[in-house]
Tab-separated table of C-alpha atoms in Angstrom:
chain	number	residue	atom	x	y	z
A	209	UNK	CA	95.438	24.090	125.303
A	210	UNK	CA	94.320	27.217	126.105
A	211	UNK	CA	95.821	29.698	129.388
A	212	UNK	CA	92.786	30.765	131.576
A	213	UNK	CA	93.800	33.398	134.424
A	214	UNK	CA	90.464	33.839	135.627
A	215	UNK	CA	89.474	36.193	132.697
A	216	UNK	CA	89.366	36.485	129.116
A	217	UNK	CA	90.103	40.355	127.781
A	218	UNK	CA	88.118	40.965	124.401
A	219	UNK	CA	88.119	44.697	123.037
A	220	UNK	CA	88.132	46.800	125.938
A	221	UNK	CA	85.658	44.330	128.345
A	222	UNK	CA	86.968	41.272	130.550
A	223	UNK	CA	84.585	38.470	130.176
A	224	UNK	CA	85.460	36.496	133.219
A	225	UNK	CA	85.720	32.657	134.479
A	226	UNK	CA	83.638	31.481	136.993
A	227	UNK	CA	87.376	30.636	138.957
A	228	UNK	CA	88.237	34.674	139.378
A	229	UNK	CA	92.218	33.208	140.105
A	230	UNK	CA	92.055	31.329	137.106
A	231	UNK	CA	92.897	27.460	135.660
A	232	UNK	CA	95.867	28.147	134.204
A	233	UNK	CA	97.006	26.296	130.783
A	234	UNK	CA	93.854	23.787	131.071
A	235	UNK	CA	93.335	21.147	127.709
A	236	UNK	CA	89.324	20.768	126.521
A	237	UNK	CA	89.146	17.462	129.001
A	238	UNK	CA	90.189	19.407	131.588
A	239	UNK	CA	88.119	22.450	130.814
A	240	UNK	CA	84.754	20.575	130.779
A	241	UNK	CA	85.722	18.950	134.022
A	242	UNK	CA	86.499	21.899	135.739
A	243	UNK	CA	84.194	24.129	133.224
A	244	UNK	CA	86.667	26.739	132.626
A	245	UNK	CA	84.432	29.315	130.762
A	246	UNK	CA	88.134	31.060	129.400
A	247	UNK	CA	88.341	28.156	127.287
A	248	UNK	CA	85.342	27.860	125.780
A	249	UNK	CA	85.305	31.716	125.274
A	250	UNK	CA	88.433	31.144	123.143
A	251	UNK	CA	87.286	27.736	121.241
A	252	UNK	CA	83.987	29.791	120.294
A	253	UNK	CA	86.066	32.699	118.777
A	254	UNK	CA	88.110	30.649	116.578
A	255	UNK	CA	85.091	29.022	115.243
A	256	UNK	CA	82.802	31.970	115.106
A	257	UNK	CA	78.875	31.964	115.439
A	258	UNK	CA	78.160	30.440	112.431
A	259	UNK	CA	79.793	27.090	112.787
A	260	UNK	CA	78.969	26.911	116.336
A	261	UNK	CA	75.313	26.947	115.409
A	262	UNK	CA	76.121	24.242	112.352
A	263	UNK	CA	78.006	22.229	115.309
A	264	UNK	CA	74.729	23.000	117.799
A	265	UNK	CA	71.989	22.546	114.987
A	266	UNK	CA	73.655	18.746	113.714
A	267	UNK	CA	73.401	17.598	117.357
A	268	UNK	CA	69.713	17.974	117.662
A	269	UNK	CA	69.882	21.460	119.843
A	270	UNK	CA	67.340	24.440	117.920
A	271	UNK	CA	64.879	22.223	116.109
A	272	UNK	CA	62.373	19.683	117.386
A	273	UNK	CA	63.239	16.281	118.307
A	274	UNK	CA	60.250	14.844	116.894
A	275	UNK	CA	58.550	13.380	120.440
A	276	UNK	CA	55.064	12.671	119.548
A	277	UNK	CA	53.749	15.683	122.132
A	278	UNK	CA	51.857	18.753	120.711
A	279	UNK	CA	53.436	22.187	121.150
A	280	UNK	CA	56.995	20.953	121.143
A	281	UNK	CA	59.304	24.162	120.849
A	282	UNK	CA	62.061	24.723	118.390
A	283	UNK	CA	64.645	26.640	121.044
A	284	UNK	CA	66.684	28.654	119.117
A	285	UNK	CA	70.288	28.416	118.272
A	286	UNK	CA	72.062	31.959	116.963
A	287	UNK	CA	73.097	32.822	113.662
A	288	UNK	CA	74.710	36.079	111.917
A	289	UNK	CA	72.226	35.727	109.719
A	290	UNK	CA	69.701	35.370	112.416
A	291	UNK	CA	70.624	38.579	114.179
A	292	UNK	CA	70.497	40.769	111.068
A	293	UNK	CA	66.831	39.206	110.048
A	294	UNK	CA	65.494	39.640	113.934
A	295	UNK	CA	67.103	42.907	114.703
A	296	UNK	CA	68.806	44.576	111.840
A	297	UNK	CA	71.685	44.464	113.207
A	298	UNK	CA	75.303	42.489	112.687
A	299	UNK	CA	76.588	39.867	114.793
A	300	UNK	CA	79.090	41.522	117.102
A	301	UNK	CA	82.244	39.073	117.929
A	302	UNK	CA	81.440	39.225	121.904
A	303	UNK	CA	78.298	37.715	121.467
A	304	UNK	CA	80.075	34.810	120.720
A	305	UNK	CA	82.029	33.942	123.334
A	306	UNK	CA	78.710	34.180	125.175
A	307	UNK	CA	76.996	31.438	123.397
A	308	UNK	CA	80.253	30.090	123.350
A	309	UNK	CA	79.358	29.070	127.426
A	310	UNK	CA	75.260	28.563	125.968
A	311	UNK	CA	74.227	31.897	127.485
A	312	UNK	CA	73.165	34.795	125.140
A	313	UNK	CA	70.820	33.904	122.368
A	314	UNK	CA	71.011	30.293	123.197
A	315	UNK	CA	67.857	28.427	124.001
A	316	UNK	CA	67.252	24.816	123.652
A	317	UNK	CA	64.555	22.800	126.144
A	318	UNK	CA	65.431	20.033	128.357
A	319	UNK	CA	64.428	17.564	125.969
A	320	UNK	CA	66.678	18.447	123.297
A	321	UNK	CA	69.537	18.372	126.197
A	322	UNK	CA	68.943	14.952	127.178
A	323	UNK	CA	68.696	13.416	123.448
A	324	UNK	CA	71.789	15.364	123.048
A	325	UNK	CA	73.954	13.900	126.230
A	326	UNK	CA	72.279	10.631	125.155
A	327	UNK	CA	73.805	10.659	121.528
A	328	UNK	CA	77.208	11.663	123.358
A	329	UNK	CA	76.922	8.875	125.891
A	330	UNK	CA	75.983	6.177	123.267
A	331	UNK	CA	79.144	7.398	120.823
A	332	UNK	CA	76.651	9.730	118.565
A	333	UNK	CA	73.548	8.414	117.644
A	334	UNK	CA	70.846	10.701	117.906
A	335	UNK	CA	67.502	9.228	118.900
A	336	UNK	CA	63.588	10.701	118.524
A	337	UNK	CA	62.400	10.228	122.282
A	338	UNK	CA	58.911	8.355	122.556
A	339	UNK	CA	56.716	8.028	125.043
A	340	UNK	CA	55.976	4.007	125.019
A	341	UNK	CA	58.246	1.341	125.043
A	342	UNK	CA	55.426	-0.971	124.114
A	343	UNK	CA	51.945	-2.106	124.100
A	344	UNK	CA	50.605	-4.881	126.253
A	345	UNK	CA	47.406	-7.028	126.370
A	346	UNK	CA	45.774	-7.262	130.045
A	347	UNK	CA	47.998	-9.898	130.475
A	348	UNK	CA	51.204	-8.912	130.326
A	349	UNK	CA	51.716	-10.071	126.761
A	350	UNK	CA	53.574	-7.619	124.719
A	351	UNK	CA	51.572	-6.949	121.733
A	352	UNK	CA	53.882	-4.426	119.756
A	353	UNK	CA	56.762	-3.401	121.090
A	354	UNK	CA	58.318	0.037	119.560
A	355	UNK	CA	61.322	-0.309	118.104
A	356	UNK	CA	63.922	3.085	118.644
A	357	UNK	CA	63.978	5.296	115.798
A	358	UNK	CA	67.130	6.758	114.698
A	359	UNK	CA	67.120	10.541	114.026
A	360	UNK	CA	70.191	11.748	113.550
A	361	UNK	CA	74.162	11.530	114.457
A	362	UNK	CA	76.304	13.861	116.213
A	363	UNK	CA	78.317	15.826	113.918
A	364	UNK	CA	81.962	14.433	115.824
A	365	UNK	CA	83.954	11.702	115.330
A	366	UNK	CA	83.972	9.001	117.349
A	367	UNK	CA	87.934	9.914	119.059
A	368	UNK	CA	86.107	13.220	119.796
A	369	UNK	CA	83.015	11.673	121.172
A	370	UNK	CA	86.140	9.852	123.708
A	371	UNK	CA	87.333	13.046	124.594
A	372	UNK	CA	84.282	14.473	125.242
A	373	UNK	CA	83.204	11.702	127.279
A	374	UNK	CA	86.667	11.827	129.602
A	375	UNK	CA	85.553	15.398	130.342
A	376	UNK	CA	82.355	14.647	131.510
A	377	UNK	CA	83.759	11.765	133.361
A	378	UNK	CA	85.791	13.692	135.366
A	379	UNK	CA	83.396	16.335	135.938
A	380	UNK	CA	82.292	13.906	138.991
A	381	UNK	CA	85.038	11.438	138.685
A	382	UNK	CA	88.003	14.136	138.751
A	383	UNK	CA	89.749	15.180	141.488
A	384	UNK	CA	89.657	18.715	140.059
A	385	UNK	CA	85.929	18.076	138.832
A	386	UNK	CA	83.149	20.712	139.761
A	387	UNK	CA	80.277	18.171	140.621
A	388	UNK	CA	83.107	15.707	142.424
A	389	UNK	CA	80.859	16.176	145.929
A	390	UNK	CA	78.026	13.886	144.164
A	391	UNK	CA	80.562	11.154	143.815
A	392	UNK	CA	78.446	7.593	144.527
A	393	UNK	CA	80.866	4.617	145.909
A	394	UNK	CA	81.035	1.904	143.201
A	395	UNK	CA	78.580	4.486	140.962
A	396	UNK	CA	80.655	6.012	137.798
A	397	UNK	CA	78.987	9.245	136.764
A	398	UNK	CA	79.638	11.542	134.231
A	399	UNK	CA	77.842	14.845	134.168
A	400	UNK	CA	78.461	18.868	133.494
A	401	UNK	CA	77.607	21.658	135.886
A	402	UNK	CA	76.314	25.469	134.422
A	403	UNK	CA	75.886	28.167	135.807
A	404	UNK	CA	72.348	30.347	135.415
A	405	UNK	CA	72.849	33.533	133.169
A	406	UNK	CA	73.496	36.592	135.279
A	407	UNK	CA	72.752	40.350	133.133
């Protein structure tokens, strides 16, 4: 449980919430339903850049996901290491509470997204995405179907996996969730909102 008042002060610069009066004490369910960018600012600082990106790299986001397209792109997922290769330069502690909320350096497609919430919403099994379920004769006869093709798993355990499904849950579900006003009667939808990176 972190306490979110509507900003997070780091150094001598408030990097604020999107909820200027704040969340108040708010648990991780609870901050992805309600996206409380205070908590994730402070989650990302204890874990620092470098196991964010081991977290973000093990669950498919910066590399390809193998779809059988030409010109797939890699995205790109930070590193210390990273920043003092690309610019000379060493990682400076803000920058991670900005990927922390998958601004900054942060760029992964909306491929990689979708195998990702895929592998969250089927408890962590990472799959390559294909184009053809199967091949039929002129008939209707399937001649060779194509069986999924494992690629990876989430690196989270399956409790985790829970939690991080209850938060999503109640993104729409919640009464305190931020996409609640897409609510479906007799649908159950999970989902996360973001917000477009403002300089």
């Amino acid at each position: 449980t972190f306490y979110c008042p509507g900003f997070y002060k780091f150094g001598n610069r408030r990097y604020h919430c999107w909820n200027r009066y704040g969340h108040g004490d708010i648990n991780v369910v609870e901050a992805l339903a309600q996206s409380c960018d205070v908590f994730f600012y402070q989650t990302g600082e204890k874990l620092g850049v470098d196991a964010l990106a081991r977290y973000a790299n093990g669950s498919g986001l910066g590399r390809p996901t193998g779809i059988r397209l030409a010109h797939e792109r890699s995205g790109l997922i930070p590193t210390s290491s990273w920043k003092k290769k690309r610019f000379h330069e060493a990682w400076q502690a803000g920058e991670t509470l900005s990927i922390s909320i998958g601004q900054g350096f942060n760029l992964v497609t909306p491929l990689q997204m979708a195998v990702f919430i895929a592998a969250v919403g089927n408890n962590g099994t990472l799959y390559r995405p294909r184009l053809v379920k199967s091949i039929q004769d002129a008939k209707g006869q399937v001649i060779r179907g194509i069986e999924p093709e494992i690629s990876g798993g989430l690196p989270a355990s399956k409790q985790n996996l829970a939690i991080v499904r209850k938060g999503l849950f109640d993104v729409v579900q919640g009464n305190r969730g931020t996409a609640r006003r897409i609510r479906l009667p007799g649908v159950d939808i999970a989902g996360k909102t973001g917000t477009a990176q403002v300089f």
